Amino acid sequence: MPRPTRPRLTLGLLAAIAVLVIAACTGAMPDRREMAAGDPVIAAGMATFDETCAACHTIGEGPLVGPDLAGVTLARDHEWLTAWVLDPEAFAALDADAAAIYTGSMPTLGLGTDEVDGVLAYLDSKSDVAPAVPVLAGPRELSAGEFDEASSVYFNRCAGCHGTLRAGATGPNIQPERTLEIGTAGLATILTNGLPGGMPAWGEAGILTAEEIELMANFVQLDPPTPPPLELAEITDTWNLVVPVADRPTEPLTDRDWENFTGVILRDAGQVAIMDGDTHEQVAIIDTGFAVHILRSSATGRYFVAVGRDGRVTMIDLWTEVPEIVAQVQGCFDARSVDGSKFEGYEDQYIIEGCYWPPQYVVFDGQTLEPLAVHDVLSPDINGKELDEVRVAAIVASHFDPVWVMGLKESGYVAIVDYSQPDFPLVKKIPADLFLHDGGWDHTGRYFITAANAQNKLMVVDVKTQELVAGVETGETPHPGRGANWVDPEFGWVYATTHIGEGKLTLIGADPEGSPEHAWKVVREIELPGTGSLFLKTHPNSPWVWMDTPLSNVQEEAHQACVYSKEAMELEKCFQVSDHGRVVHFEYNKAGDEVWVSVWDPDGELVIYDDATLTEKLRIAEPWLITPTGKFNVFNTANDIY
Ligand code: DHE
């Protein structure tokens, strides 16, 4: 089902509520239907309402993002309401009343007429409930302490999707001009219950308390604070060279196959566990600091480099007897991406960090993390609109040129940084599309494929010619992670993504030389049970593609993994990995015959599957496995195998 877009509480919708209230008071209504309690049609309608409508509407509890629906079946007949629900846009083109309330916010929900009948029967059965008076109270004043606390919650939970300055990206704009329209009560409900299409149910999930929700509902109606800049001298002040290069081993001191180590992020513990991929033993727990986001391997694989949400970069040496931190530095206040120099002759020479805030990238020495250069990425967007915030999203390191390629989220450019030149300049900005997020290489390493996820597209950039070659619509909010490459029996090489906003695996042709007729076009779409997918993964030695749905607000779906068969070209199966937490992110071992999956939970687990048989091999549930998320095998990460 397509993702419902997030409706807005507009004057038009409020007018509609007023019409309903007046109609109810004057008695100008059709007869009420007698619907028996316990009627299966009503029961089915209630289930559909809860699943599809309740995120935006209440019955008698006031407006959320859409109006309170109490009494709506008294004010409008079923025929009118059915036409409205089935396709509001089309109906608004035909009907003057519908046109008057249509603002573009009520989505086509993809319901069948039976389902709409059920919902209307359910609304009929509740037609004696009076609509609540819309709550449009402005925000209350916050004390300095409350404002600081709210800023910190916002940074930890909200900024990634809505932006530091709240202008929107993966999530919508939530600056005061919009949030004041929704009001404190509506905002609190959204924060509690989430919204279809990815907004987490922070309250329901027990992550934010009722007090925090009240605080945040007020905070987001106030002007956002602007965080300060972070310049080279200040970055250098944070630099800590823990082990100078001269004191490090010149060959591996460990007997383990360090190239088959897997780094596991323990997100809320601010740690990374290093696991031996052969024995499945935990080799070390490294304190990397606040909310580590990703790990990348240096070109040789010797170093793991972690980046935290607080912008701290940590370098871990895998050649020591037990892996240990050799350097740390903070290049940003907020960051998600990091990578090393991978071109021949530059292996392990430089590290780049992309900042969410300030709008900049920072280049460090690849052995010591000494800060070498900082460059601003703030510019107008591809359409010329002035911006206050441009975040560096995914970064990939080319294996064929001395360059890093990165997505600039708000401005919509794919930027190329040349590390063979003095001061590591940004040498090219290729206009792509707005809100670039995650992405990876195609199978040749020539094309960078990145999601413009708010545009529902994958953008394809030819890094050799430094040109955009395609923008492909794949579905609601594509989120490929690094993506997945394999040979489809019919279409040749393909690249694939899943989506946050709809349950769909989409394959695009990715062989412009061998199969030019399919290149950069959607060649296959496979329906998945559940929205909210973040990652998929495959390996050249695997017959499967693994997919998660951790952001689904349906618990069973958040607990599942799904597997697609490359050969049969269809979904093989979906199955429950755990009975708690969110099942997230996959990584293969070096041989490509095992898949590791995280159960993202304070009582976290790592589940290891035999890839050939899809059977569970080992479940690790130790107290140190606190909120495991991403996993990065050294060999696969250094060589961009996905
Ligand atoms: Fe991520 C990759 C940003 C939420 C786990 N995440 C990325 C990348 C970006 C990004 C830009 C690509 C980095 C690269 O390749 O250089 N992520 C964001 C956000 O802005 C967002 C939506 C919200 C936020 O506030 O951070 C977000 N991400 C999450 C999560 O909730 C996850 C599941 C757990 C967490 O740490 O918060 C999460 N993101 C990951 C992982 C990767 C990632 C595991 C790397 C995937 C890979 O296979 O390479």
XYZ file of C-alpha atoms and ligand atoms in Angstrom:
691
model
C 0.000 0.000 0.000
C 1.410 3.401 -0.832
C 2.580 5.422 2.135
C 0.002 7.948 3.217
C 1.629 11.344 2.973
C 1.509 13.319 6.167
C -1.661 15.396 6.126
C -1.660 18.896 7.592
C -4.257 20.430 9.816
C -5.181 23.349 7.599
C -7.843 25.996 7.730
C -9.708 23.951 5.102
C -9.837 20.935 7.353
C -10.825 23.018 10.341
C -13.616 24.495 8.229
C -14.722 20.934 7.505
C -14.841 20.205 11.232
C -16.867 23.367 11.781
C -19.319 22.233 9.076
C -19.704 18.909 10.865
C -20.237 20.565 14.244
C -22.845 22.998 12.844
C -24.605 20.179 10.996
C -24.697 18.131 14.193
C -26.166 21.068 16.163
C -28.866 21.940 13.636
C -29.936 18.361 13.151
C -29.508 18.637 9.380
C -28.369 15.083 9.014
C -29.350 11.823 7.429
C -30.764 9.076 9.640
C -28.289 7.274 11.793
C -27.779 3.585 11.031
C -28.378 1.022 13.656
C -25.222 -1.031 13.831
C -25.158 -3.877 16.293
C -22.234 -4.005 18.669
C -20.079 -7.035 17.884
C -21.016 -6.947 14.210
C -18.125 -8.492 12.216
C -18.288 -5.687 9.642
C -17.821 -3.124 12.411
C -15.058 -5.183 13.964
C -13.232 -5.366 10.610
C -13.829 -1.647 10.091
C -12.401 -0.886 13.502
C -9.253 -2.876 12.661
C -8.870 -1.016 9.361
C -9.434 2.298 11.118
C -6.792 1.513 13.742
C -4.263 0.411 11.164
C -4.871 2.989 8.448
C -6.670 6.042 9.805
C -5.869 6.333 13.511
C -2.461 7.859 12.978
C -4.105 10.998 11.611
C -7.698 10.974 12.939
C -9.506 10.363 16.217
C -13.189 9.811 16.868
C -14.110 12.392 19.447
C -10.657 13.066 20.859
C -9.870 16.116 18.798
C -7.923 16.648 15.618
C -4.515 15.112 15.002
C -2.932 15.750 11.678
C -6.386 15.372 10.152
C -9.795 16.321 11.617
C -11.703 14.556 14.379
C -14.068 12.150 12.576
C -16.755 12.031 15.260
C -20.120 12.468 13.538
C -18.687 12.495 10.055
C -21.122 9.813 8.799
C -23.994 11.938 10.007
C -22.860 14.937 8.030
C -21.984 13.101 4.804
C -23.593 10.118 3.163
C -21.685 6.903 2.607
C -21.478 7.346 -1.130
C -19.766 10.713 -0.755
C -17.407 9.482 1.947
C -16.522 6.338 -0.028
C -15.581 8.377 -3.092
C -13.516 10.686 -0.873
C -11.623 7.882 0.873
C -11.006 5.841 -2.295
C -9.325 8.676 -4.183
C -9.532 12.149 -2.619
C -7.640 13.866 -5.396
C -9.796 12.461 -8.198
C -12.975 13.126 -6.221
C -11.935 16.722 -5.515
C -11.725 17.250 -9.271
C -15.399 16.202 -9.606
C -17.132 17.416 -6.475
C -17.290 21.023 -5.237
C -17.552 20.053 -1.529
C -14.566 17.739 -1.830
C -12.628 20.411 -3.702
C -13.338 22.856 -0.863
C -11.666 20.640 1.746
C -9.024 18.981 -0.437
C -5.605 20.372 0.376
C -3.499 17.602 -1.137
C -2.879 16.182 2.314
C -5.438 13.379 2.499
C -3.677 10.472 0.771
C -5.070 7.674 -1.381
C -4.926 4.887 1.176
C -5.219 1.965 -1.215
C -8.292 0.577 0.587
C -10.840 -1.546 -1.261
C -14.551 -0.665 -1.171
C -15.200 -3.482 1.348
C -12.649 -1.995 3.689
C -14.089 1.497 3.288
C -17.586 0.070 3.981
C -16.228 -1.451 7.165
C -14.640 1.808 8.312
C -17.866 3.705 7.639
C -19.868 1.097 9.535
C -17.472 1.524 12.434
C -17.818 5.320 12.271
C -21.615 4.861 12.162
C -21.438 2.780 15.298
C -19.635 5.649 17.026
C -21.821 8.417 15.636
C -23.123 9.388 19.060
C -19.633 10.517 20.043
C -19.326 14.309 19.962
C -16.341 15.864 18.245
C -13.843 17.431 20.625
C -13.089 21.098 20.333
C -9.908 21.437 18.299
C -6.947 22.259 20.509
C -4.902 24.947 18.884
C -3.183 26.291 21.979
C 0.229 27.732 21.279
C 3.313 26.541 23.101
C 3.879 27.281 26.756
C 7.044 29.057 27.804
C 9.985 26.782 28.538
C 12.556 27.490 31.237
C 16.223 27.588 30.149
C 16.692 24.122 31.656
C 13.673 22.725 29.831
C 14.839 24.300 26.571
C 18.276 22.675 26.942
C 16.737 19.327 27.795
C 14.398 19.543 24.789
C 17.308 20.559 22.524
C 19.166 17.459 23.636
C 16.166 15.144 23.061
C 15.676 16.777 19.655
C 19.328 16.220 18.749
C 19.209 12.565 19.821
C 15.845 11.578 18.408
C 14.609 14.040 15.816
C 17.403 15.987 14.092
C 18.485 13.082 11.882
C 15.214 13.046 9.964
C 13.899 16.591 10.394
C 17.211 18.494 10.278
C 19.050 20.509 12.912
C 17.098 23.605 11.857
C 13.936 21.494 11.335
C 13.585 22.332 7.646
C 12.892 18.635 6.910
C 14.539 15.941 4.810
C 13.676 12.275 5.455
C 10.923 13.626 7.715
C 8.833 16.727 6.935
C 9.535 20.365 7.805
C 8.571 20.918 11.449
C 9.383 24.595 11.812
C 6.915 26.731 13.823
C 4.848 27.817 10.809
C 3.800 24.181 10.471
C 3.877 22.958 14.072
C 1.797 25.881 15.354
C -0.918 24.765 12.928
C -0.915 21.257 14.347
C -0.940 22.483 17.940
C 0.346 21.005 21.181
C -2.236 18.232 21.460
C -1.802 17.099 17.852
C 1.974 17.111 18.161
C 1.833 15.165 21.412
C -0.353 12.523 19.763
C 1.967 12.199 16.800
C 4.973 11.897 19.109
C 3.162 9.236 21.110
C 1.648 7.144 18.324
C 3.936 7.797 15.357
C 2.719 8.130 11.781
C 2.593 5.701 8.872
C 5.708 5.975 6.750
C 8.431 6.069 9.337
C 7.675 8.502 12.200
C 8.392 6.319 15.242
C 5.843 5.946 18.036
C 8.207 7.410 20.644
C 5.640 7.277 23.435
C 4.117 3.886 22.622
C 7.578 2.382 22.287
C 8.462 3.657 25.773
C 11.381 5.729 24.484
C 9.987 9.135 25.480
C 8.031 9.627 28.708
C 4.728 11.526 28.800
C 6.610 14.503 30.324
C 9.209 14.428 27.539
C 6.460 14.272 24.921
C 4.725 17.296 26.435
C 8.068 19.110 26.480
C 8.862 18.232 22.861
C 5.363 19.136 21.631
C 5.982 22.624 23.019
C 9.627 22.863 21.986
C 9.017 22.185 18.299
C 6.609 25.129 18.151
C 9.408 27.498 19.210
C 12.163 28.762 16.917
C 15.032 26.260 16.670
C 18.356 27.269 18.219
C 21.250 27.596 15.741
C 24.267 25.564 16.856
C 27.748 27.114 16.597
C 30.421 26.490 13.936
C 33.394 24.146 14.531
C 36.624 25.287 12.929
C 39.943 23.559 12.235
C 41.684 24.941 15.338
C 38.852 23.777 17.609
C 38.781 20.385 15.913
C 42.523 20.091 16.451
C 41.992 20.812 20.155
C 39.866 17.655 20.371
C 42.477 15.462 18.664
C 43.879 12.683 20.838
C 46.642 10.519 19.390
C 46.441 7.614 21.813
C 49.128 5.417 20.198
C 51.662 7.104 17.900
C 52.370 5.248 14.668
C 55.928 4.403 15.764
C 54.513 2.486 18.763
C 52.155 0.352 16.697
C 52.905 -3.169 15.446
C 54.334 -3.483 11.940
C 52.587 -6.809 11.399
C 49.483 -8.417 12.914
C 50.136 -9.639 16.475
C 46.903 -11.588 16.607
C 46.607 -15.205 15.427
C 42.990 -14.640 14.520
C 41.889 -13.921 10.946
C 41.435 -10.182 11.560
C 40.123 -9.741 8.008
C 37.108 -11.775 9.106
C 36.488 -9.647 12.213
C 33.068 -8.031 12.366
C 32.532 -4.777 14.222
C 29.119 -4.599 15.884
C 27.756 -1.223 16.930
C 26.303 -1.174 20.446
C 24.464 2.031 19.823
C 23.141 3.165 23.169
C 26.156 1.859 25.074
C 28.420 4.053 22.910
C 30.553 0.996 22.182
C 31.690 -1.251 19.380
C 32.139 -4.998 19.879
C 34.793 -6.655 17.751
C 33.764 -10.236 16.948
C 35.867 -13.029 15.501
C 34.019 -14.179 12.380
C 35.571 -17.664 12.537
C 34.942 -18.518 16.198
C 32.062 -16.097 16.856
C 33.861 -14.983 20.016
C 33.783 -11.438 21.258
C 37.358 -10.211 21.011
C 37.035 -6.685 22.436
C 34.559 -4.043 23.507
C 35.746 -0.592 22.536
C 34.380 2.603 24.134
C 33.906 4.777 21.102
C 31.517 7.312 22.643
C 27.992 8.510 22.157
C 25.631 6.725 19.707
C 28.056 5.292 17.192
C 26.388 5.330 13.780
C 28.611 3.453 11.356
C 31.983 1.784 11.059
C 34.081 1.773 7.913
C 37.268 -0.172 7.265
C 40.407 1.502 5.983
C 41.521 0.336 2.514
C 43.841 -2.368 3.917
C 41.281 -3.317 6.534
C 43.764 -2.803 9.363
C 41.817 0.036 10.946
C 38.167 0.329 11.792
C 36.985 3.936 11.852
C 33.811 4.677 13.800
C 31.710 7.831 13.609
C 29.289 8.795 16.369
C 26.230 10.975 16.249
C 28.258 13.505 18.275
C 30.746 13.769 15.388
C 33.492 11.877 17.181
C 35.736 9.738 14.954
C 37.524 6.799 16.565
C 40.295 4.755 14.946
C 40.673 1.141 16.103
C 43.774 -0.920 15.301
C 43.021 -4.579 14.543
C 46.686 -5.667 14.365
C 47.290 -5.475 18.109
C 46.800 -8.603 20.229
C 43.463 -7.193 21.314
C 41.958 -4.447 19.120
C 42.435 -1.018 20.666
C 41.820 2.683 20.061
C 44.804 4.463 18.529
C 43.327 7.917 17.858
C 40.190 10.016 18.371
C 38.985 13.414 17.205
C 35.715 15.357 16.898
C 35.208 16.983 13.486
C 31.506 17.860 13.790
C 28.814 18.332 16.420
C 26.586 15.903 14.550
C 27.662 13.362 11.913
C 26.712 10.115 10.186
C 29.434 9.348 7.627
C 33.109 8.530 7.436
C 35.365 6.711 4.975
C 39.025 6.188 4.068
C 41.118 6.755 0.935
C 41.003 3.569 -1.147
C 42.738 4.409 -4.452
C 46.017 2.614 -5.190
C 48.925 4.466 -3.617
C 46.661 6.241 -1.104
C 45.585 3.226 0.982
C 45.076 4.193 4.655
C 46.439 7.695 3.987
C 43.386 9.849 4.646
C 40.006 9.742 6.388
C 37.021 11.943 5.535
C 34.165 12.747 7.905
C 30.876 14.202 6.647
C 29.050 16.472 9.096
C 25.335 16.878 9.666
C 26.300 20.019 11.624
C 28.136 22.282 10.866
C 27.628 21.988 7.096
C 31.153 20.792 6.297
C 33.478 17.876 5.632
C 36.728 17.317 7.460
C 39.816 15.445 6.215
C 42.161 13.725 8.678
C 45.457 11.920 8.434
C 44.622 8.240 7.808
C 47.080 6.930 10.436
C 46.772 9.485 13.221
C 43.471 11.340 12.665
C 45.330 14.656 12.764
C 42.878 17.182 11.270
C 44.173 18.428 7.905
C 41.362 20.446 6.296
C 37.771 21.593 6.774
C 35.513 22.629 3.879
C 32.130 24.288 3.959
C 29.373 22.632 1.862
C 26.643 25.218 2.421
C 25.164 26.462 -0.842
C 21.772 27.071 -2.442
C 20.008 23.890 -3.554
C 19.878 22.568 -7.128
C 16.891 24.847 -7.790
C 18.652 27.962 -6.489
C 16.805 28.098 -3.149
C 18.943 29.603 -0.348
C 19.589 27.202 2.548
C 20.774 27.502 6.155
C 21.590 23.829 6.518
C 23.246 21.293 4.194
C 24.137 17.916 5.677
C 26.712 15.513 4.316
C 24.937 12.176 3.897
C 26.557 8.992 2.474
C 30.216 9.008 1.464
C 31.838 6.354 -0.740
C 35.536 6.010 -1.570
C 36.379 5.245 -5.194
C 38.684 2.294 -5.899
C 39.550 3.738 -9.343
C 40.268 7.418 -8.687
C 41.666 9.379 -5.737
C 38.227 10.702 -4.850
C 35.441 10.491 -2.320
C 31.888 10.898 -3.522
C 29.264 12.244 -1.172
C 25.600 13.144 -1.153
C 24.725 16.644 0.058
C 21.299 16.118 1.540
C 19.404 19.423 1.475
C 21.114 20.935 -1.565
C 20.653 17.806 -3.708
C 24.177 17.713 -5.139
C 26.489 14.731 -5.394
C 29.912 16.197 -4.604
C 33.352 14.883 -5.533
C 36.354 15.546 -3.294
C 39.812 14.997 -4.803
C 42.277 13.859 -2.136
C 45.234 13.835 -4.531
C 45.112 17.649 -4.583
C 46.496 19.906 -1.856
C 43.869 20.793 0.758
C 41.406 18.120 -0.505
C 39.087 20.419 -2.508
C 35.523 19.749 -3.543
C 36.145 19.602 -7.302
C 32.689 18.922 -8.705
C 29.079 19.318 -7.655
C 26.662 17.277 -9.750
C 23.001 18.333 -9.463
C 20.967 15.213 -8.590
C 17.784 15.635 -6.507
C 16.722 16.871 -3.087
C 17.328 15.106 0.193
C 20.051 12.674 -0.722
C 20.523 10.092 1.991
C 22.234 6.689 1.825
C 23.718 4.724 -1.061
C 26.599 2.689 -2.443
C 28.457 1.515 -5.514
C 27.089 -0.498 -8.405
C 28.856 -3.832 -9.052
C 31.627 -2.187 -11.109
C 32.403 0.606 -8.635
C 31.927 3.175 -11.390
C 28.399 4.347 -10.560
C 27.380 5.832 -7.222
C 23.710 5.097 -6.557
C 22.065 7.131 -3.808
C 18.536 7.586 -2.539
C 16.838 10.961 -2.900
C 14.478 9.421 -0.429
C 11.925 12.208 -0.092
C 11.625 12.190 -3.912
C 11.117 8.398 -3.956
C 14.075 8.055 -6.304
C 17.459 6.472 -6.706
C 19.937 8.827 -8.374
C 22.739 7.319 -10.460
C 26.003 9.231 -10.891
C 28.771 8.121 -13.240
C 31.861 8.923 -11.198
C 34.145 8.380 -14.209
C 32.496 11.088 -16.318
C 31.269 12.974 -13.217
C 27.730 13.195 -14.619
C 24.265 12.301 -13.450
C 23.013 9.481 -15.665
C 19.582 8.747 -14.205
C 16.957 9.387 -11.559
C 14.728 6.339 -11.120
C 11.462 6.318 -9.173
C 11.459 3.153 -7.095
C 8.785 3.565 -4.387
C 7.943 5.427 -1.187
C 11.143 6.581 0.551
C 13.811 4.227 -0.748
C 16.452 3.331 1.864
C 19.120 1.082 0.373
C 21.845 1.353 3.042
C 24.759 0.499 0.771
C 22.298 -1.358 -1.521
C 22.712 -4.794 -3.088
C 24.190 -5.895 -6.443
C 23.641 -9.207 -8.198
C 22.944 -10.815 -11.581
C 19.256 -11.282 -12.299
C 18.611 -14.303 -14.605
C 16.553 -12.161 -16.982
C 17.916 -8.612 -16.668
C 21.606 -9.107 -15.940
C 23.282 -6.951 -13.276
C 20.826 -5.206 -11.022
C 21.043 -2.888 -8.001
C 18.254 -3.017 -5.422
C 16.646 -1.080 -2.625
C 13.882 -1.579 -0.103
C 11.726 1.287 1.192
C 10.738 2.917 4.463
C 7.303 3.966 3.229
C 6.060 0.820 1.516
C 6.681 -2.899 1.613
C 8.584 -3.272 -1.624
C 11.902 -4.516 -2.961
C 12.740 -2.711 -6.207
C 15.409 -3.873 -8.657
C 16.836 -1.512 -11.253
C 18.906 -2.618 -14.244
C 22.576 -1.784 -13.602
C 24.457 -3.006 -16.645
C 24.607 -0.111 -19.137
C 27.115 -2.001 -21.302
C 25.694 -5.571 -21.261
C 21.957 -4.717 -21.060
C 21.609 -1.050 -22.050
C 17.858 -1.414 -22.633
C 17.316 -2.121 -18.918
C 19.966 0.148 -17.472
C 18.703 2.450 -14.714
C 15.088 1.375 -15.169
C 12.896 -0.497 -12.714
C 12.975 -4.113 -13.857
C 11.322 -5.898 -10.950
C 9.157 -5.004 -7.955
C 8.527 -7.524 -5.198
C 5.902 -6.936 -2.547
C 7.057 -7.372 1.050
C 4.931 -7.808 4.158
C 5.557 -4.643 6.146
C 6.774 -1.119 5.658
C 9.714 0.482 7.434
C 12.624 -1.311 5.811
C 16.066 0.197 6.356
C 18.532 -2.311 4.960
C 19.079 -5.115 2.505
C 22.262 -7.064 1.897
C 23.675 -9.750 -0.356
C 27.062 -11.298 -1.175
C 28.435 -12.628 -4.485
C 28.511 -16.158 -2.974
C 24.940 -16.033 -1.701
C 21.758 -17.061 -3.549
C 19.748 -14.688 -1.356
C 19.054 -11.043 -0.597
C 18.186 -10.357 3.055
C 15.811 -7.520 4.030
C 14.593 -6.013 7.320
C 11.518 -3.956 8.363
C 12.613 -2.484 11.731
C 10.585 0.731 11.455
C 7.267 -1.016 10.973
C 4.821 0.009 13.687
C 3.409 -3.562 13.540
C 5.441 -5.518 16.084
C 5.577 -8.836 14.229
C 6.959 -7.063 11.171
C 9.627 -5.281 13.201
C 10.710 -8.748 14.425
C 11.013 -10.332 10.990
C 13.613 -10.821 8.283
C 12.667 -11.519 4.656
C 14.730 -13.358 2.069
C 14.520 -12.981 -1.711
C 15.770 -15.726 -4.032
C 17.998 -14.378 -6.811
C 17.463 -17.508 -8.904
C 13.694 -17.958 -8.448
C 13.262 -14.170 -8.739
C 10.705 -14.158 -5.926
C 10.362 -13.781 -2.206
C 11.544 -17.018 -0.589
C 10.190 -16.374 2.904
C 9.802 -14.006 5.827
C 10.300 -15.293 9.353
C 10.517 -14.114 12.951
C 14.083 -13.568 14.111
C 13.113 -12.526 17.632
C 10.153 -11.906 19.898
C 11.419 -8.496 21.027
C 13.259 -5.405 19.807
C 13.715 -4.448 16.161
C 15.467 -6.756 13.771
C 17.892 -4.595 11.837
C 20.778 -4.707 9.343
C 22.598 -7.707 7.900
C 26.223 -8.515 7.293
C 27.897 -11.543 5.729
C 31.095 -13.105 6.921
C 34.135 -12.943 4.629
C 33.275 -16.245 2.905
C 29.712 -15.126 2.252
C 28.187 -18.269 3.774
C 26.874 -16.795 7.044
C 24.570 -13.861 7.713
C 24.584 -11.867 10.948
C 21.440 -10.056 12.073
C 20.947 -7.657 15.026
C 18.062 -7.586 17.453
C 18.102 -3.876 18.323
C 16.998 -3.797 21.939
C 18.506 -3.031 25.371
C 18.442 -6.844 25.747
C 20.005 -7.193 22.333
C 20.933 -10.305 20.393
C 23.098 -11.258 17.456
C 21.634 -14.062 15.399
C 23.876 -15.878 12.945
C 22.277 -17.809 10.075
C 23.717 -20.449 7.813
C 23.150 -18.758 4.473
C 22.813 -21.904 2.360
C 20.008 -23.422 4.450
C 18.634 -20.212 6.028
C 18.762 -21.956 9.401
C 19.856 -20.421 12.678
C 23.424 -21.357 13.583
C 23.998 -19.334 16.725
C 22.134 -16.840 18.885
C 24.291 -14.636 21.091
C 22.349 -12.949 23.885
C 24.939 -11.591 26.308
C 24.515 -8.654 28.716
C 27.080 -6.616 26.748
C 24.876 -6.781 23.618
C 23.146 -3.468 24.349
C 21.219 -2.146 21.342
C 23.275 -3.779 18.564
C 22.598 -2.109 15.202
C 25.052 -2.035 12.249
C 27.613 -4.779 11.642
C 30.655 -4.439 9.433
C 32.852 -7.319 8.318
C 36.398 -6.049 7.708
C 36.952 -7.720 4.335
C 33.506 -6.918 2.956
C 33.603 -3.295 4.140
C 37.132 -2.577 2.898
C 36.282 -4.072 -0.497
C 32.733 -2.696 -0.785
C 31.149 -6.116 -1.155
C 27.370 -5.789 -1.122
Fe 21.626 5.674 9.646
C 23.954 4.624 7.326
C 21.800 8.802 8.406
C 18.823 6.471 11.397
C 21.860 2.749 11.304
N 22.688 6.543 8.145
C 23.578 5.934 7.288
C 24.067 6.907 6.353
C 23.471 8.091 6.660
C 22.593 7.855 7.781
C 23.670 9.419 5.969
C 25.069 6.643 5.237
C 26.471 6.753 5.769
C 27.510 6.423 4.695
O 27.321 5.449 3.965
O 28.500 7.132 4.601
N 20.478 7.335 9.840
C 20.756 8.515 9.264
C 19.784 9.492 9.676
O 19.799 10.721 9.377
C 18.715 8.787 10.387
C 17.502 8.652 9.464
C 18.185 9.452 11.629
C 19.220 9.784 12.647
O 18.925 10.598 13.528
O 20.325 9.270 12.623
C 19.377 7.430 10.602
N 20.514 4.746 11.097
C 19.428 5.256 11.689
C 18.928 4.381 12.698
O 17.911 4.578 13.413
C 19.819 3.204 12.756
C 19.057 1.920 12.403
C 20.450 3.025 14.142
C 21.189 4.234 14.614
O 22.397 4.132 14.765
O 20.586 5.277 14.840
C 20.818 3.559 11.670
N 22.694 3.989 9.359
C 22.671 2.914 10.181
C 23.601 1.919 9.688
C 24.183 2.432 8.523
C 23.615 3.749 8.350
C 23.821 0.532 10.299
C 25.228 1.770 7.620
C 24.596 0.790 6.669
C 25.602 0.031 5.846
O 25.357 -1.171 5.616
O 26.597 0.605 5.402
